[in-house]
Coordinates of C-alpha atoms and ligand atoms in Angstrom, one line a residue:
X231 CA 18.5 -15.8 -6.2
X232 CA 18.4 -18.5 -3.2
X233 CA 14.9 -18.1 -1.3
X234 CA 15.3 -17.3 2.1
X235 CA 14.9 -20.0 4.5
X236 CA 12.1 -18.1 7.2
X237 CA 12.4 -19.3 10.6
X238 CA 9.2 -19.7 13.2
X239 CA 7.9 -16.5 13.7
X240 CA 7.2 -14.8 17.9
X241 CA 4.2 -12.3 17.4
X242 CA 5.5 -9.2 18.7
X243 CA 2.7 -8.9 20.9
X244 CA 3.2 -6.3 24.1
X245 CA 5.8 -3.9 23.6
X246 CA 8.9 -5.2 25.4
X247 CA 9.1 -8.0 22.7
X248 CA 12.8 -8.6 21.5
X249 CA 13.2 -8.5 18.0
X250 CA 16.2 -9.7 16.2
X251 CA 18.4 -6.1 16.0
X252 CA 18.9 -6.6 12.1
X253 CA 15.3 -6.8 11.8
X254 CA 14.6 -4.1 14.5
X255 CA 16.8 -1.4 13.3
X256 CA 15.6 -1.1 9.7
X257 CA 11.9 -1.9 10.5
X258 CA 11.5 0.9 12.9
X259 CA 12.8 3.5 10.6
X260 CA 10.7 2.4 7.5
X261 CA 7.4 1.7 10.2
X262 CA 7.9 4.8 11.2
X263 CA 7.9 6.6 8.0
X264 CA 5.3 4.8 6.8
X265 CA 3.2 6.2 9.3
X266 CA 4.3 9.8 8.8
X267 CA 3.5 8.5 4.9
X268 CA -0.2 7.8 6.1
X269 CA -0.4 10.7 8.4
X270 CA 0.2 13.2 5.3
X271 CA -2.0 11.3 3.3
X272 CA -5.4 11.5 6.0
X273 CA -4.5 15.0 5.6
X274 CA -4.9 15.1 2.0
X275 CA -7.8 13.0 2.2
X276 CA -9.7 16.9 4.0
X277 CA -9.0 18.6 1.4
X278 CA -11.3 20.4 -0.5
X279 CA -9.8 19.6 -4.2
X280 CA -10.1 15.8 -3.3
X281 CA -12.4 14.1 -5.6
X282 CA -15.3 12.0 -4.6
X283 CA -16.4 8.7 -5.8
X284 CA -18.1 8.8 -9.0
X285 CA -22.3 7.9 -8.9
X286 CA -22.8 4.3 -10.0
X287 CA -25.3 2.5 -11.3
X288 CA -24.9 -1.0 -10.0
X289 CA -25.8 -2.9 -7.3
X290 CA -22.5 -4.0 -5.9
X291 CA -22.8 -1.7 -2.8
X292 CA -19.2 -2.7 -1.0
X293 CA -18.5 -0.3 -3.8
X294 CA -21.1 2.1 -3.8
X295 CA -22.4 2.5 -0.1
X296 CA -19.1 4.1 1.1
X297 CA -17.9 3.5 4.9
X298 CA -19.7 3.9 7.8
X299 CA -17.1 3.3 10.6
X300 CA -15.0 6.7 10.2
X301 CA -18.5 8.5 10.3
X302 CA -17.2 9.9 13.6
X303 CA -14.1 10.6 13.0
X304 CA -12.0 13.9 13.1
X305 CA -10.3 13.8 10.0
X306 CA -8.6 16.7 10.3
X307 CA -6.0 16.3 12.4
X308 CA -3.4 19.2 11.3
X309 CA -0.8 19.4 13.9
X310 CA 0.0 15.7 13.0
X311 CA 1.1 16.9 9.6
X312 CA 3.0 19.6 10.6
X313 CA 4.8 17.6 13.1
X314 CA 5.7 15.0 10.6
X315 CA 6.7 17.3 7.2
X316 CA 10.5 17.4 7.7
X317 CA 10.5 13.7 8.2
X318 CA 8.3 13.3 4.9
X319 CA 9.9 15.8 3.1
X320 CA 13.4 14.0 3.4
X321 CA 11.8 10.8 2.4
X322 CA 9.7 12.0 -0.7
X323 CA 12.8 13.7 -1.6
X324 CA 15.2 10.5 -2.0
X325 CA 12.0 8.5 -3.4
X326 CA 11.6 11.5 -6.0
X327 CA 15.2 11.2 -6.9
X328 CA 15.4 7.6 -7.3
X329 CA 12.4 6.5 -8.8
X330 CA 13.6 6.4 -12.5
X331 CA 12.3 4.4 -15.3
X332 CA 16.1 2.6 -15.3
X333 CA 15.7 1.5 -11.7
X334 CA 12.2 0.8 -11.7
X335 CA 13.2 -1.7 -15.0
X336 CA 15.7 -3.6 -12.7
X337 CA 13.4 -3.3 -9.3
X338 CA 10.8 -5.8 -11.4
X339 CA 13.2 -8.1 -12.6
X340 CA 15.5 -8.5 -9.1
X341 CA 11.8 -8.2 -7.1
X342 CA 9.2 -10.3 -9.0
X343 CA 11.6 -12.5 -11.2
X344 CA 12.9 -14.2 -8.1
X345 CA 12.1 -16.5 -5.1
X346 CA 12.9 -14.9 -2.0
X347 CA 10.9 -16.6 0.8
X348 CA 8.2 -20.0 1.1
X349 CA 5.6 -18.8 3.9
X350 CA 1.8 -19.2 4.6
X351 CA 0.0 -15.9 4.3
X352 CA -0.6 -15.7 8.0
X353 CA 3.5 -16.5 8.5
X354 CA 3.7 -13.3 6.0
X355 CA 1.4 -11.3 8.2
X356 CA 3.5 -12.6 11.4
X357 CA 6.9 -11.6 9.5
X358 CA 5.5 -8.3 8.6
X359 CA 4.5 -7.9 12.1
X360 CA 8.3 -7.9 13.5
X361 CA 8.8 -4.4 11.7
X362 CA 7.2 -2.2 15.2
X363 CA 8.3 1.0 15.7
X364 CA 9.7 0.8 19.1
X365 CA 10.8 3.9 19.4
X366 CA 7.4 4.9 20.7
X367 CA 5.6 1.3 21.6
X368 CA 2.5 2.9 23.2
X369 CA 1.2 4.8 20.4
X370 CA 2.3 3.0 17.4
X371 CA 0.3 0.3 15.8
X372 CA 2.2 -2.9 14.9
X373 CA 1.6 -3.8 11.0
X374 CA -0.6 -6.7 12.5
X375 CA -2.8 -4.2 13.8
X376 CA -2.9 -2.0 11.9
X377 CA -4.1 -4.8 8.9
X378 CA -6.7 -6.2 11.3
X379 CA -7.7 -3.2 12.0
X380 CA -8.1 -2.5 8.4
X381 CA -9.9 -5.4 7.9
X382 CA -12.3 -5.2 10.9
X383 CA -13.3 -2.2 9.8
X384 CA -15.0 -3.6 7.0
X385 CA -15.9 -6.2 8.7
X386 CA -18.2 -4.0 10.9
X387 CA -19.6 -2.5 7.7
X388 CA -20.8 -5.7 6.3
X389 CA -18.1 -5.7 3.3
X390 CA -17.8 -8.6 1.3
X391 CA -15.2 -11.1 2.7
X392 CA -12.7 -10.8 -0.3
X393 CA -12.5 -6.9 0.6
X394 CA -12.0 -8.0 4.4
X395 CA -8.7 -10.0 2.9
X396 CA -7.9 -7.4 1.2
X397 CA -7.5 -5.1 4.5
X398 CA -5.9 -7.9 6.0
X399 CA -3.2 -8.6 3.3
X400 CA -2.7 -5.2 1.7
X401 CA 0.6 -3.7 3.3
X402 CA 2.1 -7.2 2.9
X403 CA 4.1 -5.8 0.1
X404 CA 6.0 -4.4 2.8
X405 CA 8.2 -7.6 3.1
X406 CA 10.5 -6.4 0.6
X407 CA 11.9 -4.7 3.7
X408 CA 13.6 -8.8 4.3
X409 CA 14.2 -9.1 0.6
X410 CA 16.8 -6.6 -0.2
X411 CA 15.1 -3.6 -1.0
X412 CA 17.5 -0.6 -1.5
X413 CA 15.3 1.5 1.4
X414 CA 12.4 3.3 2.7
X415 CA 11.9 4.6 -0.7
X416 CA 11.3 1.9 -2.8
X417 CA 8.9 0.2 -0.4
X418 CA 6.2 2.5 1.1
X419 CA 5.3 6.4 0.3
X420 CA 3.1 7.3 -2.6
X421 CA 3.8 5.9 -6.1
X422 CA 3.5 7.7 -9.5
X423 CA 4.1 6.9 -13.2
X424 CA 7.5 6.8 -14.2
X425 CA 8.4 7.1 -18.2
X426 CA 6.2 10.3 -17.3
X427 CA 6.6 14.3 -16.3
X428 CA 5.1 13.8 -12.7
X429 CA 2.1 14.6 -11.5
X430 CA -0.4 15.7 -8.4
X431 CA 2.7 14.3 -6.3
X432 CA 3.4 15.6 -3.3
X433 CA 6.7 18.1 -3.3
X434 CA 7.0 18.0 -7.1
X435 CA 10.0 20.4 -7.1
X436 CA 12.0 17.4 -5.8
X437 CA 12.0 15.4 -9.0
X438 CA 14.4 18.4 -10.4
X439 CA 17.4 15.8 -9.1
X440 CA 15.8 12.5 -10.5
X441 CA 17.8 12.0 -13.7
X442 CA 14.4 11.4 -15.7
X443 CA 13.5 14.8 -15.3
X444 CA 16.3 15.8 -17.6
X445 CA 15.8 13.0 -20.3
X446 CA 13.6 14.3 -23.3
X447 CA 12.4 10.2 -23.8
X448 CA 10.4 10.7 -20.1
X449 CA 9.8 14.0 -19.1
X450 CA 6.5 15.3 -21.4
X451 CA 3.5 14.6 -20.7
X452 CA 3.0 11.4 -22.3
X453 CA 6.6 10.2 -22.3
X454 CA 6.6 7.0 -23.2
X455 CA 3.3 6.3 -23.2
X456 CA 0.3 6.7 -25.8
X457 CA -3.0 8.5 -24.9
X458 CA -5.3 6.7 -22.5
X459 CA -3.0 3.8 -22.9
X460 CA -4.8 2.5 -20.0
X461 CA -3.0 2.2 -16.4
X462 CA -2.3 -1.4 -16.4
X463 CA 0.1 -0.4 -19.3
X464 CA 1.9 2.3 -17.1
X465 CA 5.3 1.5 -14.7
X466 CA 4.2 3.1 -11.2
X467 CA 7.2 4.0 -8.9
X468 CA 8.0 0.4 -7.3
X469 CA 6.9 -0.5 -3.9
X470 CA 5.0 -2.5 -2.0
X471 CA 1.8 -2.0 -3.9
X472 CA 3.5 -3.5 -7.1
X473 CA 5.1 -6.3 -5.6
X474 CA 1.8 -7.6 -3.7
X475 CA -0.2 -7.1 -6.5
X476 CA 1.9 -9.5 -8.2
X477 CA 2.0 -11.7 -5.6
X478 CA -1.8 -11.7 -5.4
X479 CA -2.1 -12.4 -8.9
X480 CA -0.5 -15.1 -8.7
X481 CA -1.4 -17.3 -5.6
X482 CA -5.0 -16.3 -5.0
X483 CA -8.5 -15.9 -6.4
X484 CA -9.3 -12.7 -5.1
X485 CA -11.3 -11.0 -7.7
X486 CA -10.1 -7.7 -9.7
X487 CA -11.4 -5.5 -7.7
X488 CA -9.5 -6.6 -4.8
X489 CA -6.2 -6.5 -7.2
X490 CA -7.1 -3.0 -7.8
X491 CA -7.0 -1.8 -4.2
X492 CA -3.5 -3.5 -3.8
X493 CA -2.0 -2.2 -7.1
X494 CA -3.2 1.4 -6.1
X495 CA -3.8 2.2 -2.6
X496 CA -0.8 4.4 -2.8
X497 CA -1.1 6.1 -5.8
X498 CA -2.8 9.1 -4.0
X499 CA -1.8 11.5 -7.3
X500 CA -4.5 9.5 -9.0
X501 CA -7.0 8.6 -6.7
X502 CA -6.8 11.8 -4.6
X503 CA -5.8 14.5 -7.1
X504 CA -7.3 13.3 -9.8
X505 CA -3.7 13.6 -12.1
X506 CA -3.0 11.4 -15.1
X507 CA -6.5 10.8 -16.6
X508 CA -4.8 11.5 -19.9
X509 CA -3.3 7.9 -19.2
X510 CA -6.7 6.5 -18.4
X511 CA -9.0 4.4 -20.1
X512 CA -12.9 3.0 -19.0
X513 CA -11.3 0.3 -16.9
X514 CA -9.3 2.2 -14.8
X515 CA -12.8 4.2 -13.6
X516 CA -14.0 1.1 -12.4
X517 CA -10.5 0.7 -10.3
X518 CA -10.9 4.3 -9.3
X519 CA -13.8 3.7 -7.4
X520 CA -12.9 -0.1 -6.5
X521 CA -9.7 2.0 -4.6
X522 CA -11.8 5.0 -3.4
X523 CA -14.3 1.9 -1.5
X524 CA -10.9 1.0 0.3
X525 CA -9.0 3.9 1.1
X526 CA -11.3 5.1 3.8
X527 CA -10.3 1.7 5.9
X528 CA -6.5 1.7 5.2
X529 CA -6.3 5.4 6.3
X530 CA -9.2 5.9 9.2
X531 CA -8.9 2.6 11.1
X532 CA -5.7 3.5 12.8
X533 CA -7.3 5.3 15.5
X534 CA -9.2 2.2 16.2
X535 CA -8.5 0.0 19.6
X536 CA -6.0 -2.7 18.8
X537 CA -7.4 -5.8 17.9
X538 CA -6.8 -9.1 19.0
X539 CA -4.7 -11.4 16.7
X540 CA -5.2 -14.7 18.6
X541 CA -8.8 -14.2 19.2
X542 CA -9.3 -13.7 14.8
X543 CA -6.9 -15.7 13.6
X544 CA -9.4 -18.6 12.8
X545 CA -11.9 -16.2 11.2
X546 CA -9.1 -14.6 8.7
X547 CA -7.8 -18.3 7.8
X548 CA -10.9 -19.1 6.7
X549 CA -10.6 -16.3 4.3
X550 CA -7.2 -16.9 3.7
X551 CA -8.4 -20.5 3.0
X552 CA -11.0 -19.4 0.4
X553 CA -8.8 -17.6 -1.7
X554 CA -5.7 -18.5 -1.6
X555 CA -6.0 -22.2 -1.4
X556 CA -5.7 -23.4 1.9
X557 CA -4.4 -21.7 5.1
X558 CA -1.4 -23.7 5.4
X559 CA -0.3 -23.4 1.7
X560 CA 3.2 -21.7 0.8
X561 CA 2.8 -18.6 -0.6
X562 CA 6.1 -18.3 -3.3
X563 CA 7.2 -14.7 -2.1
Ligands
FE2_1012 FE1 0.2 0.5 2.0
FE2_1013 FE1 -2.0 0.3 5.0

């Protein structure tokens, strides 16, 4: 595939911005299930089955100290959920029905076997930005903000500054919006293993239409798979966690740790609901609790006052500039 040639990118900073109605359109239906995504997901952060990191016995305290900026925060913000289940609902319920280990095959190949785009990582994070939900501008966080927000948040907290790139870049898997994905569902919402009978999703009963579900080769427990194979050797549902994390692999330095909290920041039925340990192996406890330092920023920050992009600019590529070789170098997307 031809990349795409990517034009100078306008910030969509204030509301009234224009935004090319291609790019409008299909941004503001996938931002704004992407925040109903998130919305469910603070709610499943309250409850009481949610696990808690493990105790550990190192000294790396990004990891073990936990956050600090949510400490007053309502986290249990009900009516939101309510208000958005229909909408989520509809969504998990194509996602669930087209995630199958056939598509997933040919997601990988068409997704991260081809050159779609040449941009600098702060380019990415200005494309990224163009996908606002303006259906309801004074309410709804841009991507921008809600990434800086991400970061800042650890910033406050005195994280390392490879976890505050991390916030920054994390949803930047969401550009597969511009590279042809198929929809909503095979870019944000929770992933899970496919090859696999599902498990700790949300609405499991939709899966009964994914074509998987009826296929003797993936619908046990292990399917495909061999005990505690270890989860770097599992297919999650594709999406923008994959994609980045492959991205990140590639073109930066960024230590494991920091790939972990890309590759699964949206596998909630692992990291939230504790399914699919019968997959895991030592490594992935590390990850567990590498993810479990970041999800408390990617889901609590929202509520945070916008930041200012032109004001920390400068700071971030610096960072961008430590690990991923230079603030103006072209990231192969
Ligand atoms: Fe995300
Ligand atoms: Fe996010």
């Amino acid at each position: 595939m031809a990349p795409i040639a990517i034009e100078p990118i306008i910030v969509a900073s204030t509301p009234s911005s224009k935004i090319a109605p291609s790019i409008t359109s299909k941004g503001t239906a996938m931002d704004a299930i992407s925040d109903m995504v998130d919305e469910v997901n603070v709610y499943r952060g309250t409850h009481p089955s949610a696990p808690q990191p493990s105790d550990c016995d190192d000294d790396e305290t990004w990891r073990t100290e936990g956050s600090r900026f949510d400490s007053e925060k309502d986290k249990t913000d009900f009516r939101r959920y309510e208000d958005a289940l229909d909408h989520v609902k509809a969504f998990y319920k194509t996602q669930h029905e087209k995630q199958t280990v056939a598509f997933n095959i040919a997601a990988r190949e068409r997704f991260l076997h081809n050159h779609h785009a040449s941009m600098t990582v702060w380019e990415a994070i200005e494309k990224l930005d163009t996908l606002v939900d303006e259906s309801d501008p004074d309410t709804s966080l841009s991507q921008i903000q809600h990434l800086l927000q991400t970061a800042e948040a650890m910033r406050r907290d005195g994280k390392p500054d490879w976890m505050q790139l991390t916030g920054l870049i994390h949803d930047l898997g969401k550009l597969l919006c511009f590279f042809g994905a198929d929809g909503q569902w095979d870019v944000v919402g929770d992933t899970f293993v496919v090859g696999c009978a599902p498990e700790g999703t949300v609405y499991p009963h939709t899966f009964a239409n994914n074509p998987d579900s009826r296929d003797q080769r993936y619908n046990t427990k292990y399917g495909i798979y061999q005990p505690n194979c270890g989860l770097r050797n599992v297919m999650l549902s594709f999406g923008h966690d994959e994609y980045l994390y492959e991205i990140a692999k590639r073109e930066s330095t960024l230590p494991q740790a920091a790939l972990d909290m890309i590759r699964y920041h949206s596998f909630y039925p692992w990291h939230r609901e504790g399914a699919y340990r019968h997959l895991c192996d030592a490594e992935d406890e590390k990850a567990l609790e590498n993810v479990l330092a970041f999800n408390p920023y990617d889901l609590y920050s929202k509520s945070d006052s916008p930041p200012d992009a032109k004001e920390l600019r400068p700071y971030y590529e610096g960072l961008i500039e430590k690990y991923f070789g230079g603030k103006d170098r072209k990231i192969q997307w």
